[in-house]
N, CA, C and O atoms as a Maestro MAE file, in Angstrom:
{
 s_m_m2io_version
 :::
 2.0.0
}

f_m_ct {
 s_m_title
 :::
 protein
 m_atom[312] {
  # First column is atom index #
  i_m_mmod_type
  r_m_x_coord
  r_m_y_coord
  r_m_z_coord
  i_m_residue_number
  s_m_chain_name
  s_m_pdb_residue_name
  s_m_pdb_atom_name
  i_m_atomic_number
  :::
  1 25 -4.712 -17.047 -33.212 1 A "MET " " N  " 7
  2 3 -5.519 -16.049 -32.673 1 A "MET " " CA " 6
  3 2 -6.190 -16.041 -31.264 1 A "MET " " C  " 6
  4 15 -6.390 -15.006 -30.628 1 A "MET " " O  " 8
  5 25 -6.497 -17.218 -30.863 2 A "ALA " " N  " 7
  6 3 -7.143 -17.479 -29.736 2 A "ALA " " CA " 6
  7 2 -6.115 -17.077 -28.517 2 A "ALA " " C  " 6
  8 15 -6.589 -16.611 -27.481 2 A "ALA " " O  " 8
  9 25 -4.807 -17.252 -28.649 3 A "THR " " N  " 7
  10 3 -4.051 -16.881 -27.666 3 A "THR " " CA " 6
  11 2 -3.981 -15.272 -27.364 3 A "THR " " C  " 6
  12 15 -3.794 -14.803 -26.242 3 A "THR " " O  " 8
  13 25 -4.145 -14.584 -28.446 4 A "VAL " " N  " 7
  14 3 -4.096 -13.290 -28.165 4 A "VAL " " CA " 6
  15 2 -5.363 -12.779 -27.662 4 A "VAL " " C  " 6
  16 15 -5.322 -11.634 -27.212 4 A "VAL " " O  " 8
  17 25 -6.473 -13.382 -27.644 5 A "ASN " " N  " 7
  18 3 -7.594 -13.067 -27.057 5 A "ASN " " CA " 6
  19 2 -7.414 -13.446 -25.399 5 A "ASN " " C  " 6
  20 15 -7.677 -12.636 -24.510 5 A "ASN " " O  " 8
  21 25 -6.972 -14.678 -25.183 6 A "VAL " " N  " 7
  22 3 -6.671 -15.063 -23.722 6 A "VAL " " CA " 6
  23 2 -5.630 -14.022 -23.215 6 A "VAL " " C  " 6
  24 15 -5.718 -13.600 -22.062 6 A "VAL " " O  " 8
  25 25 -4.770 -13.652 -23.950 7 A "ALA " " N  " 7
  26 3 -3.688 -12.554 -23.245 7 A "ALA " " CA " 6
  27 2 -4.368 -11.275 -22.899 7 A "ALA " " C  " 6
  28 15 -4.093 -10.690 -21.852 7 A "ALA " " O  " 8
  29 25 -5.327 -10.780 -23.821 8 A "LYS " " N  " 7
  30 3 -5.989 -9.653 -23.570 8 A "LYS " " CA " 6
  31 2 -6.927 -9.791 -22.409 8 A "LYS " " C  " 6
  32 15 -7.002 -8.916 -21.546 8 A "LYS " " O  " 8
  33 25 -7.735 -11.032 -22.384 9 A "ASN " " N  " 7
  34 3 -8.508 -11.323 -21.078 9 A "ASN " " CA " 6
  35 2 -7.720 -11.256 -19.798 9 A "ASN " " C  " 6
  36 15 -8.154 -10.615 -18.840 9 A "ASN " " O  " 8
  37 25 -6.688 -11.836 -19.759 10 A "MET " " N  " 7
  38 3 -5.584 -12.002 -18.587 10 A "MET " " CA " 6
  39 2 -5.165 -10.432 -18.277 10 A "MET " " C  " 6
  40 15 -5.115 -10.121 -17.087 10 A "MET " " O  " 8
  41 25 -4.902 -9.563 -19.127 11 A "LEU " " N  " 7
  42 3 -4.483 -8.153 -18.895 11 A "LEU " " CA " 6
  43 2 -5.573 -7.279 -18.448 11 A "LEU " " C  " 6
  44 15 -5.232 -6.260 -17.848 11 A "LEU " " O  " 8
  45 25 -6.845 -7.499 -18.636 12 A "GLU " " N  " 7
  46 3 -8.060 -6.544 -18.221 12 A "GLU " " CA " 6
  47 2 -7.920 -6.157 -16.962 12 A "GLU " " C  " 6
  48 15 -7.858 -4.941 -16.780 12 A "GLU " " O  " 8
  49 25 -7.837 -7.016 -15.838 13 A "PRO " " N  " 7
  50 3 -7.542 -6.453 -14.640 13 A "PRO " " CA " 6
  51 2 -6.530 -5.643 -14.229 13 A "PRO " " C  " 6
  52 15 -6.655 -4.816 -13.327 13 A "PRO " " O  " 8
  53 25 -5.329 -5.880 -14.974 14 A "VAL " " N  " 7
  54 3 -4.052 -5.197 -14.793 14 A "VAL " " CA " 6
  55 2 -4.348 -3.663 -15.287 14 A "VAL " " C  " 6
  56 15 -3.847 -2.712 -14.688 14 A "VAL " " O  " 8
  57 25 -5.187 -3.494 -16.407 15 A "LYS " " N  " 7
  58 3 -5.445 -2.225 -17.105 15 A "LYS " " CA " 6
  59 2 -6.317 -1.570 -16.108 15 A "LYS " " C  " 6
  60 15 -6.220 -0.343 -16.120 15 A "LYS " " O  " 8
  61 25 -7.236 -2.119 -15.152 16 A "SER " " N  " 7
  62 3 -8.096 -1.339 -14.328 16 A "SER " " CA " 6
  63 2 -7.334 -0.810 -13.103 16 A "SER " " C  " 6
  64 15 -7.794 0.085 -12.394 16 A "SER " " O  " 8
  65 25 -6.159 -1.395 -12.886 17 A "LEU " " N  " 7
  66 3 -5.339 -1.078 -11.574 17 A "LEU " " CA " 6
  67 2 -5.144 0.292 -11.400 17 A "LEU " " C  " 6
  68 15 -5.374 0.741 -10.277 17 A "LEU " " O  " 8
  69 25 -4.764 1.055 -12.287 18 A "PRO " " N  " 7
  70 3 -4.342 2.463 -12.198 18 A "PRO " " CA " 6
  71 2 -5.374 3.240 -11.724 18 A "PRO " " C  " 6
  72 15 -5.076 4.218 -11.038 18 A "PRO " " O  " 8
  73 25 -6.736 2.952 -11.996 19 A "LYS " " N  " 7
  74 3 -8.045 3.685 -11.500 19 A "LYS " " CA " 6
  75 2 -8.054 3.299 -10.086 19 A "LYS " " C  " 6
  76 15 -8.253 4.216 -9.289 19 A "LYS " " O  " 8
  77 25 -7.867 2.064 -9.599 20 A "TYR " " N  " 7
  78 3 -8.097 1.957 -8.249 20 A "TYR " " CA " 6
  79 2 -7.136 2.559 -7.435 20 A "TYR " " C  " 6
  80 15 -7.464 3.207 -6.441 20 A "TYR " " O  " 8
  81 25 -5.638 2.351 -7.875 21 A "PHE " " N  " 7
  82 3 -4.768 3.019 -7.100 21 A "PHE " " CA " 6
  83 2 -4.745 4.629 -7.201 21 A "PHE " " C  " 6
  84 15 -4.197 5.302 -6.328 21 A "PHE " " O  " 8
  85 25 -5.293 5.125 -8.175 22 A "ASP " " N  " 7
  86 3 -5.589 6.657 -8.166 22 A "ASP " " CA " 6
  87 2 -6.367 6.907 -7.083 22 A "ASP " " C  " 6
  88 15 -6.116 7.894 -6.392 22 A "ASP " " O  " 8
  89 25 -7.277 6.177 -6.813 23 A "LYS " " N  " 7
  90 3 -8.387 6.635 -5.735 23 A "LYS " " CA " 6
  91 2 -7.692 6.350 -4.410 23 A "LYS " " C  " 6
  92 15 -7.799 7.074 -3.420 23 A "LYS " " O  " 8
  93 25 -7.061 5.375 -4.468 24 A "PHE " " N  " 7
  94 3 -6.284 5.040 -3.041 24 A "PHE " " CA " 6
  95 2 -5.284 6.148 -2.600 24 A "PHE " " C  " 6
  96 15 -5.016 6.529 -1.460 24 A "PHE " " O  " 8
  97 25 -4.790 6.574 -3.833 25 A "LYS " " N  " 7
  98 3 -3.599 7.701 -3.702 25 A "LYS " " CA " 6
  99 2 -4.437 9.002 -3.231 25 A "LYS " " C  " 6
  100 15 -4.017 9.653 -2.275 25 A "LYS " " O  " 8
  101 25 -5.488 9.336 -3.825 26 A "LYS " " N  " 7
  102 3 -6.332 10.565 -3.598 26 A "LYS " " CA " 6
  103 2 -6.815 10.377 -2.071 26 A "LYS " " C  " 6
  104 15 -6.748 11.363 -1.337 26 A "LYS " " O  " 8
  105 25 -7.255 9.268 -1.606 27 A "ASN " " N  " 7
  106 3 -7.685 9.195 -0.216 27 A "ASN " " CA " 6
  107 2 -6.529 9.284 0.806 27 A "ASN " " C  " 6
  108 15 -6.764 9.935 1.824 27 A "ASN " " O  " 8
  109 25 -5.321 8.720 0.671 28 A "VAL " " N  " 7
  110 3 -4.085 8.961 1.411 28 A "VAL " " CA " 6
  111 2 -3.682 10.265 1.464 28 A "VAL " " C  " 6
  112 15 -3.494 10.719 2.593 28 A "VAL " " O  " 8
  113 25 -3.492 11.026 0.467 29 A "PHE " " N  " 7
  114 3 -2.984 12.273 0.370 29 A "PHE " " CA " 6
  115 2 -3.894 13.344 0.955 29 A "PHE " " C  " 6
  116 15 -3.446 14.364 1.480 29 A "PHE " " O  " 8
  117 25 -5.319 13.041 0.831 30 A "TYR " " N  " 7
  118 3 -6.225 13.853 1.385 30 A "TYR " " CA " 6
  119 2 -5.899 13.886 2.894 30 A "TYR " " C  " 6
  120 15 -5.924 14.964 3.488 30 A "TYR " " O  " 8
  121 25 -5.613 12.815 3.488 31 A "TYR " " N  " 7
  122 3 -5.413 12.732 4.941 31 A "TYR " " CA " 6
  123 2 -4.078 13.334 5.331 31 A "TYR " " C  " 6
  124 15 -3.964 14.001 6.359 31 A "TYR " " O  " 8
  125 25 -3.047 13.091 4.488 32 A "ILE " " N  " 7
  126 3 -1.795 13.613 4.891 32 A "ILE " " CA " 6
  127 2 -1.601 15.103 4.470 32 A "ILE " " C  " 6
  128 15 -0.909 15.843 5.169 32 A "ILE " " O  " 8
  129 25 -2.161 15.514 3.417 33 A "SER " " N  " 7
  130 3 -1.984 16.943 3.029 33 A "SER " " CA " 6
  131 2 -2.955 17.941 4.103 33 A "SER " " C  " 6
  132 15 -3.766 17.590 4.960 33 A "SER " " O  " 8
  133 25 -2.552 19.200 3.713 34 A "ASP " " N  " 7
  134 3 -3.164 20.200 4.731 34 A "ASP " " CA " 6
  135 2 -4.530 20.823 4.250 34 A "ASP " " C  " 6
  136 15 -5.034 21.731 4.910 34 A "ASP " " O  " 8
  137 25 -5.150 20.333 3.076 35 A "LYS " " N  " 7
  138 3 -5.953 20.919 2.448 35 A "LYS " " CA " 6
  139 2 -7.298 21.169 3.287 35 A "LYS " " C  " 6
  140 15 -8.008 22.149 3.059 35 A "LYS " " O  " 8
  141 25 -7.568 20.318 4.171 36 A "HIS " " N  " 7
  142 3 -8.866 20.464 4.898 36 A "HIS " " CA " 6
  143 2 -8.449 21.144 6.236 36 A "HIS " " C  " 6
  144 15 -9.373 21.513 6.961 36 A "HIS " " O  " 8
  145 25 -7.308 21.330 6.606 37 A "GLY " " N  " 7
  146 3 -7.041 22.404 7.459 37 A "GLY " " CA " 6
  147 2 -7.010 21.830 9.148 37 A "GLY " " C  " 6
  148 15 -7.144 22.574 10.120 37 A "GLY " " O  " 8
  149 25 -6.804 20.366 9.208 38 A "ASP " " N  " 7
  150 3 -6.584 19.689 10.432 38 A "ASP " " CA " 6
  151 2 -5.105 19.367 10.532 38 A "ASP " " C  " 6
  152 15 -4.770 18.341 9.940 38 A "ASP " " O  " 8
  153 25 -4.309 19.932 11.062 39 A "ARG " " N  " 7
  154 3 -2.914 19.654 10.987 39 A "ARG " " CA " 6
  155 2 -2.679 18.533 11.996 39 A "ARG " " C  " 6
  156 15 -1.770 17.734 11.775 39 A "ARG " " O  " 8
  157 25 -3.478 18.413 13.153 40 A "TRP " " N  " 7
  158 3 -3.344 17.423 14.069 40 A "TRP " " CA " 6
  159 2 -3.557 16.025 13.473 40 A "TRP " " C  " 6
  160 15 -2.837 15.064 13.746 40 A "TRP " " O  " 8
  161 25 -4.698 15.988 12.562 41 A "ALA " " N  " 7
  162 3 -4.952 14.613 11.927 41 A "ALA " " CA " 6
  163 2 -3.878 14.222 11.026 41 A "ALA " " C  " 6
  164 15 -3.607 13.025 10.927 41 A "ALA " " O  " 8
  165 25 -3.120 15.249 10.236 42 A "ASN " " N  " 7
  166 3 -2.078 15.013 9.363 42 A "ASN " " CA " 6
  167 2 -0.802 14.358 10.045 42 A "ASN " " C  " 6
  168 15 -0.072 13.474 9.596 42 A "ASN " " O  " 8
  169 25 -0.734 15.067 11.309 43 A "ARG " " N  " 7
  170 3 0.614 14.635 12.199 43 A "ARG " " CA " 6
  171 2 0.455 13.084 12.692 43 A "ARG " " C  " 6
  172 15 1.363 12.253 12.727 43 A "ARG " " O  " 8
  173 25 -0.900 12.887 13.061 44 A "ASN " " N  " 7
  174 3 -1.235 11.717 13.633 44 A "ASN " " CA " 6
  175 2 -1.216 10.564 12.601 44 A "ASN " " C  " 6
  176 15 -0.847 9.430 12.908 44 A "ASN " " O  " 8
  177 25 -1.618 10.901 11.403 45 A "MET " " N  " 7
  178 3 -1.603 9.882 10.244 45 A "MET " " CA " 6
  179 2 -0.133 9.568 10.049 45 A "MET " " C  " 6
  180 15 0.256 8.403 9.972 45 A "MET " " O  " 8
  181 25 0.615 10.522 9.976 46 A "ALA " " N  " 7
  182 3 1.770 10.441 9.563 46 A "ALA " " CA " 6
  183 2 2.784 9.527 10.651 46 A "ALA " " C  " 6
  184 15 3.636 8.736 10.248 46 A "ALA " " O  " 8
  185 25 2.559 9.756 11.815 47 A "TRP " " N  " 7
  186 3 3.003 8.873 12.947 47 A "TRP " " CA " 6
  187 2 2.558 7.567 12.911 47 A "TRP " " C  " 6
  188 15 3.355 6.648 13.103 47 A "TRP " " O  " 8
  189 25 1.340 7.357 12.682 48 A "PHE " " N  " 7
  190 3 0.630 6.010 12.487 48 A "PHE " " CA " 6
  191 2 1.371 5.264 11.445 48 A "PHE " " C  " 6
  192 15 1.796 4.135 11.690 48 A "PHE " " O  " 8
  193 25 1.554 5.852 10.258 49 A "ILE " " N  " 7
  194 3 2.326 5.294 9.202 49 A "ILE " " CA " 6
  195 2 3.675 4.760 9.647 49 A "ILE " " C  " 6
  196 15 4.084 3.607 9.516 49 A "ILE " " O  " 8
  197 25 4.297 5.802 10.198 50 A "ILE " " N  " 7
  198 3 5.752 5.495 10.521 50 A "ILE " " CA " 6
  199 2 5.745 4.217 11.612 50 A "ILE " " C  " 6
  200 15 6.437 3.203 11.513 50 A "ILE " " O  " 8
  201 25 4.801 4.521 12.660 51 A "ALA " " N  " 7
  202 3 5.009 3.311 13.667 51 A "ALA " " CA " 6
  203 2 4.343 2.108 13.121 51 A "ALA " " C  " 6
  204 15 4.565 1.066 13.739 51 A "ALA " " O  " 8
  205 25 3.537 2.042 12.038 52 A "THR " " N  " 7
  206 3 2.955 0.748 11.434 52 A "THR " " CA " 6
  207 2 4.388 0.154 10.857 52 A "THR " " C  " 6
  208 15 4.853 -0.921 11.234 52 A "THR " " O  " 8
  209 25 4.892 0.854 10.072 53 A "TRP " " N  " 7
  210 3 5.990 0.233 9.238 53 A "TRP " " CA " 6
  211 2 7.281 -0.254 10.117 53 A "TRP " " C  " 6
  212 15 7.903 -1.296 9.914 53 A "TRP " " O  " 8
  213 25 7.538 0.641 11.063 54 A "THR " " N  " 7
  214 3 8.506 0.288 11.813 54 A "THR " " CA " 6
  215 2 8.180 -1.100 12.680 54 A "THR " " C  " 6
  216 15 9.000 -2.003 12.847 54 A "THR " " O  " 8
  217 25 6.866 -1.089 13.178 55 A "THR " " N  " 7
  218 3 6.454 -2.449 13.810 55 A "THR " " CA " 6
  219 2 6.566 -3.605 12.780 55 A "THR " " C  " 6
  220 15 6.983 -4.679 13.211 55 A "THR " " O  " 8
  221 25 6.241 -3.505 11.462 56 A "VAL " " N  " 7
  222 3 6.165 -4.486 10.537 56 A "VAL " " CA " 6
  223 2 7.659 -4.861 10.216 56 A "VAL " " C  " 6
  224 15 7.955 -6.040 10.026 56 A "VAL " " O  " 8
  225 25 8.517 -3.952 10.159 57 A "TYR " " N  " 7
  226 3 9.971 -4.062 9.712 57 A "TYR " " CA " 6
  227 2 10.669 -4.780 11.055 57 A "TYR " " C  " 6
  228 15 11.542 -5.628 10.872 57 A "TYR " " O  " 8
  229 25 10.279 -4.434 12.330 58 A "PHE " " N  " 7
  230 3 10.976 -5.169 13.456 58 A "PHE " " CA " 6
  231 2 10.454 -6.535 13.706 58 A "PHE " " C  " 6
  232 15 11.259 -7.401 14.049 58 A "PHE " " O  " 8
  233 25 9.024 -6.867 13.555 59 A "VAL " " N  " 7
  234 3 8.666 -8.214 13.688 59 A "VAL " " CA " 6
  235 2 9.328 -9.069 12.628 59 A "VAL " " C  " 6
  236 15 9.956 -10.083 12.933 59 A "VAL " " O  " 8
  237 25 9.175 -8.626 11.306 60 A "VAL " " N  " 7
  238 3 9.851 -9.572 10.343 60 A "VAL " " CA " 6
  239 2 11.175 -9.824 10.282 60 A "VAL " " C  " 6
  240 15 11.628 -10.900 9.894 60 A "VAL " " O  " 8
  241 25 11.963 -8.717 10.712 61 A "SER " " N  " 7
  242 3 13.360 -9.024 10.810 61 A "SER " " CA " 6
  243 2 13.758 -9.871 12.080 61 A "SER " " C  " 6
  244 15 14.715 -10.646 12.091 61 A "SER " " O  " 8
  245 25 13.018 -9.667 13.021 62 A "THR " " N  " 7
  246 3 13.258 -10.643 14.157 62 A "THR " " CA " 6
  247 2 12.918 -12.116 13.979 62 A "THR " " C  " 6
  248 15 13.578 -13.063 14.406 62 A "THR " " O  " 8
  249 25 11.796 -12.161 13.289 63 A "LYS " " N  " 7
  250 3 11.340 -13.499 12.949 63 A "LYS " " CA " 6
  251 2 12.383 -14.091 11.924 63 A "LYS " " C  " 6
  252 15 12.505 -15.315 11.975 63 A "LYS " " O  " 8
  253 25 13.062 -13.497 11.109 64 A "MET " " N  " 7
  254 3 14.014 -14.044 10.160 64 A "MET " " CA " 6
  255 2 15.130 -14.412 10.853 64 A "MET " " C  " 6
  256 15 15.668 -15.516 10.771 64 A "MET " " O  " 8
  257 25 15.562 -13.302 11.685 65 A "GLU " " N  " 7
  258 3 16.873 -13.627 12.401 65 A "GLU " " CA " 6
  259 2 16.736 -14.865 13.429 65 A "GLU " " C  " 6
  260 15 17.711 -15.574 13.678 65 A "GLU " " O  " 8
  261 25 15.441 -15.088 14.023 66 A "LYS " " N  " 7
  262 3 15.376 -16.259 14.832 66 A "LYS " " CA " 6
  263 2 15.200 -17.514 13.868 66 A "LYS " " C  " 6
  264 15 15.622 -18.608 14.244 66 A "LYS " " O  " 8
  265 25 14.715 -17.400 12.897 67 A "ASN " " N  " 7
  266 3 14.657 -18.761 11.858 67 A "ASN " " CA " 6
  267 2 16.103 -19.029 11.450 67 A "ASN " " C  " 6
  268 15 16.509 -20.189 11.376 67 A "ASN " " O  " 8
  269 25 16.944 -17.914 11.165 68 A "ALA " " N  " 7
  270 3 18.408 -18.067 10.703 68 A "ALA " " CA " 6
  271 2 19.142 -18.783 11.733 68 A "ALA " " C  " 6
  272 15 19.923 -19.675 11.404 68 A "ALA " " O  " 8
  273 25 18.950 -18.452 13.022 69 A "LEU " " N  " 7
  274 3 19.715 -18.976 14.078 69 A "LEU " " CA " 6
  275 2 19.166 -20.423 14.286 69 A "LEU " " C  " 6
  276 15 19.940 -21.349 14.525 69 A "LEU " " O  " 8
  277 25 17.971 -20.579 14.203 70 A "ARG " " N  " 7
  278 3 17.361 -22.076 14.307 70 A "ARG " " CA " 6
  279 2 17.998 -22.854 13.379 70 A "ARG " " C  " 6
  280 15 18.489 -23.928 13.729 70 A "ARG " " O  " 8
  281 25 18.070 -22.430 12.123 71 A "LEU " " N  " 7
  282 3 18.447 -23.243 11.078 71 A "LEU " " CA " 6
  283 2 20.083 -23.411 11.164 71 A "LEU " " C  " 6
  284 15 20.606 -24.480 10.850 71 A "LEU " " O  " 8
  285 25 20.780 -22.385 11.570 72 A "LYS " " N  " 7
  286 3 22.178 -22.483 11.979 72 A "LYS " " CA " 6
  287 2 22.575 -23.705 12.995 72 A "LYS " " C  " 6
  288 15 23.470 -24.525 12.790 72 A "LYS " " O  " 8
  289 25 21.892 -23.660 13.898 73 A "VAL " " N  " 7
  290 3 21.890 -24.694 14.948 73 A "VAL " " CA " 6
  291 2 21.494 -26.061 14.551 73 A "VAL " " C  " 6
  292 15 22.099 -27.061 14.935 73 A "VAL " " O  " 8
  293 25 20.491 -26.080 13.793 74 A "TYR " " N  " 7
  294 3 19.871 -27.316 13.252 74 A "TYR " " CA " 6
  295 2 21.035 -28.043 12.323 74 A "TYR " " C  " 6
  296 15 21.264 -29.245 12.454 74 A "TYR " " O  " 8
  297 25 21.670 -27.313 11.482 75 A "PHE " " N  " 7
  298 3 22.577 -27.801 10.501 75 A "PHE " " CA " 6
  299 2 23.927 -28.014 11.266 75 A "PHE " " C  " 6
  300 15 24.655 -28.897 10.812 75 A "PHE " " O  " 8
  301 25 24.363 -27.318 12.376 76 A "LYS " " N  " 7
  302 3 25.557 -27.683 12.967 76 A "LYS " " CA " 6
  303 2 25.376 -29.039 13.491 76 A "LYS " " C  " 6
  304 15 26.268 -29.850 13.240 76 A "LYS " " O  " 8
  305 25 24.244 -29.460 14.260 77 A "LEU " " N  " 7
  306 3 23.883 -30.700 14.668 77 A "LEU " " CA " 6
  307 2 23.788 -31.725 13.793 77 A "LEU " " C  " 6
  308 15 24.128 -32.869 14.093 77 A "LEU " " O  " 8
  309 25 23.286 -31.367 12.562 78 A "TRP " " N  " 7
  310 3 23.139 -32.323 11.444 78 A "TRP " " CA " 6
  311 2 24.374 -32.693 10.932 78 A "TRP " " C  " 6
  312 15 24.441 -33.486 9.993 78 A "TRP " " O  " 8
  :::
 }
 m_bond[311] {
  # First column is bond index #
  i_m_from
  i_m_to
  i_m_order
  :::
  1 1 2 1
  2 2 3 1
  3 3 4 2
  4 3 5 1
  5 5 6 1
  6 6 7 1
  7 7 8 2
  8 7 9 1
  9 9 10 1
  10 10 11 1
  11 11 12 2
  12 11 13 1
  13 13 14 1
  14 14 15 1
  15 15 16 2
  16 15 17 1
  17 17 18 1
  18 18 19 1
  19 19 20 2
  20 19 21 1
  21 21 22 1
  22 22 23 1
  23 23 24 2
  24 23 25 1
  25 25 26 1
  26 26 27 1
  27 27 28 2
  28 27 29 1
  29 29 30 1
  30 30 31 1
  31 31 32 2
  32 31 33 1
  33 33 34 1
  34 34 35 1
  35 35 36 2
  36 35 37 1
  37 37 38 1
  38 38 39 1
  39 39 40 2
  40 39 41 1
  41 41 42 1
  42 42 43 1
  43 43 44 2
  44 43 45 1
  45 45 46 1
  46 46 47 1
  47 47 48 2
  48 47 49 1
  49 49 50 1
  50 50 51 1
  51 51 52 2
  52 51 53 1
  53 53 54 1
  54 54 55 1
  55 55 56 2
  56 55 57 1
  57 57 58 1
  58 58 59 1
  59 59 60 2
  60 59 61 1
  61 61 62 1
  62 62 63 1
  63 63 64 2
  64 63 65 1
  65 65 66 1
  66 66 67 1
  67 67 68 2
  68 67 69 1
  69 69 70 1
  70 70 71 1
  71 71 72 2
  72 71 73 1
  73 73 74 1
  74 74 75 1
  75 75 76 2
  76 75 77 1
  77 77 78 1
  78 78 79 1
  79 79 80 2
  80 79 81 1
  81 81 82 1
  82 82 83 1
  83 83 84 2
  84 83 85 1
  85 85 86 1
  86 86 87 1
  87 87 88 2
  88 87 89 1
  89 89 90 1
  90 90 91 1
  91 91 92 2
  92 91 93 1
  93 93 94 1
  94 94 95 1
  95 95 96 2
  96 95 97 1
  97 97 98 1
  98 98 99 1
  99 99 100 2
  100 99 101 1
  101 101 102 1
  102 102 103 1
  103 103 104 2
  104 103 105 1
  105 105 106 1
  106 106 107 1
  107 107 108 2
  108 107 109 1
  109 109 110 1
  110 110 111 1
  111 111 112 2
  112 111 113 1
  113 113 114 1
  114 114 115 1
  115 115 116 2
  116 115 117 1
  117 117 118 1
  118 118 119 1
  119 119 120 2
  120 119 121 1
  121 121 122 1
  122 122 123 1
  123 123 124 2
  124 123 125 1
  125 125 126 1
  126 126 127 1
  127 127 128 2
  128 127 129 1
  129 129 130 1
  130 130 131 1
  131 131 132 2
  132 131 133 1
  133 133 134 1
  134 134 135 1
  135 135 136 2
  136 135 137 1
  137 137 138 1
  138 138 139 1
  139 139 140 2
  140 139 141 1
  141 141 142 1
  142 142 143 1
  143 143 144 2
  144 143 145 1
  145 145 146 1
  146 146 147 1
  147 147 148 2
  148 147 149 1
  149 149 150 1
  150 150 151 1
  151 151 152 2
  152 151 153 1
  153 153 154 1
  154 154 155 1
  155 155 156 2
  156 155 157 1
  157 157 158 1
  158 158 159 1
  159 159 160 2
  160 159 161 1
  161 161 162 1
  162 162 163 1
  163 163 164 2
  164 163 165 1
  165 165 166 1
  166 166 167 1
  167 167 168 2
  168 167 169 1
  169 169 170 1
  170 170 171 1
  171 171 172 2
  172 171 173 1
  173 173 174 1
  174 174 175 1
  175 175 176 2
  176 175 177 1
  177 177 178 1
  178 178 179 1
  179 179 180 2
  180 179 181 1
  181 181 182 1
  182 182 183 1
  183 183 184 2
  184 183 185 1
  185 185 186 1
  186 186 187 1
  187 187 188 2
  188 187 189 1
  189 189 190 1
  190 190 191 1
  191 191 192 2
  192 191 193 1
  193 193 194 1
  194 194 195 1
  195 195 196 2
  196 195 197 1
  197 197 198 1
  198 198 199 1
  199 199 200 2
  200 199 201 1
  201 201 202 1
  202 202 203 1
  203 203 204 2
  204 203 205 1
  205 205 206 1
  206 206 207 1
  207 207 208 2
  208 207 209 1
  209 209 210 1
  210 210 211 1
  211 211 212 2
  212 211 213 1
  213 213 214 1
  214 214 215 1
  215 215 216 2
  216 215 217 1
  217 217 218 1
  218 218 219 1
  219 219 220 2
  220 219 221 1
  221 221 222 1
  222 222 223 1
  223 223 224 2
  224 223 225 1
  225 225 226 1
  226 226 227 1
  227 227 228 2
  228 227 229 1
  229 229 230 1
  230 230 231 1
  231 231 232 2
  232 231 233 1
  233 233 234 1
  234 234 235 1
  235 235 236 2
  236 235 237 1
  237 237 238 1
  238 238 239 1
  239 239 240 2
  240 239 241 1
  241 241 242 1
  242 242 243 1
  243 243 244 2
  244 243 245 1
  245 245 246 1
  246 246 247 1
  247 247 248 2
  248 247 249 1
  249 249 250 1
  250 250 251 1
  251 251 252 2
  252 251 253 1
  253 253 254 1
  254 254 255 1
  255 255 256 2
  256 255 257 1
  257 257 258 1
  258 258 259 1
  259 259 260 2
  260 259 261 1
  261 261 262 1
  262 262 263 1
  263 263 264 2
  264 263 265 1
  265 265 266 1
  266 266 267 1
  267 267 268 2
  268 267 269 1
  269 269 270 1
  270 270 271 1
  271 271 272 2
  272 271 273 1
  273 273 274 1
  274 274 275 1
  275 275 276 2
  276 275 277 1
  277 277 278 1
  278 278 279 1
  279 279 280 2
  280 279 281 1
  281 281 282 1
  282 282 283 1
  283 283 284 2
  284 283 285 1
  285 285 286 1
  286 286 287 1
  287 287 288 2
  288 287 289 1
  289 289 290 1
  290 290 291 1
  291 291 292 2
  292 291 293 1
  293 293 294 1
  294 294 295 1
  295 295 296 2
  296 295 297 1
  297 297 298 1
  298 298 299 1
  299 299 300 2
  300 299 301 1
  301 301 302 1
  302 302 303 1
  303 303 304 2
  304 303 305 1
  305 305 306 1
  306 306 307 1
  307 307 308 2
  308 307 309 1
  309 309 310 1
  310 310 311 1
  311 311 312 2
  :::
 }
}
């Protein structure tokens, strides 16, 4: 019986996640949608999101590539 209570307590924060995610979704879609009539804000937000994820992808992939090359050279010498 005690294990059931522990499991319920562990799941409690997970149950409240949709509430927080819903709020986040509303805020993001408020800026992206055209409900408030500022098209330039929407375009800027969209470009900002695209640029951010492109930068993240480029940095992470470059870092991984450099690590892979470094390990390749290391194991070739080893």
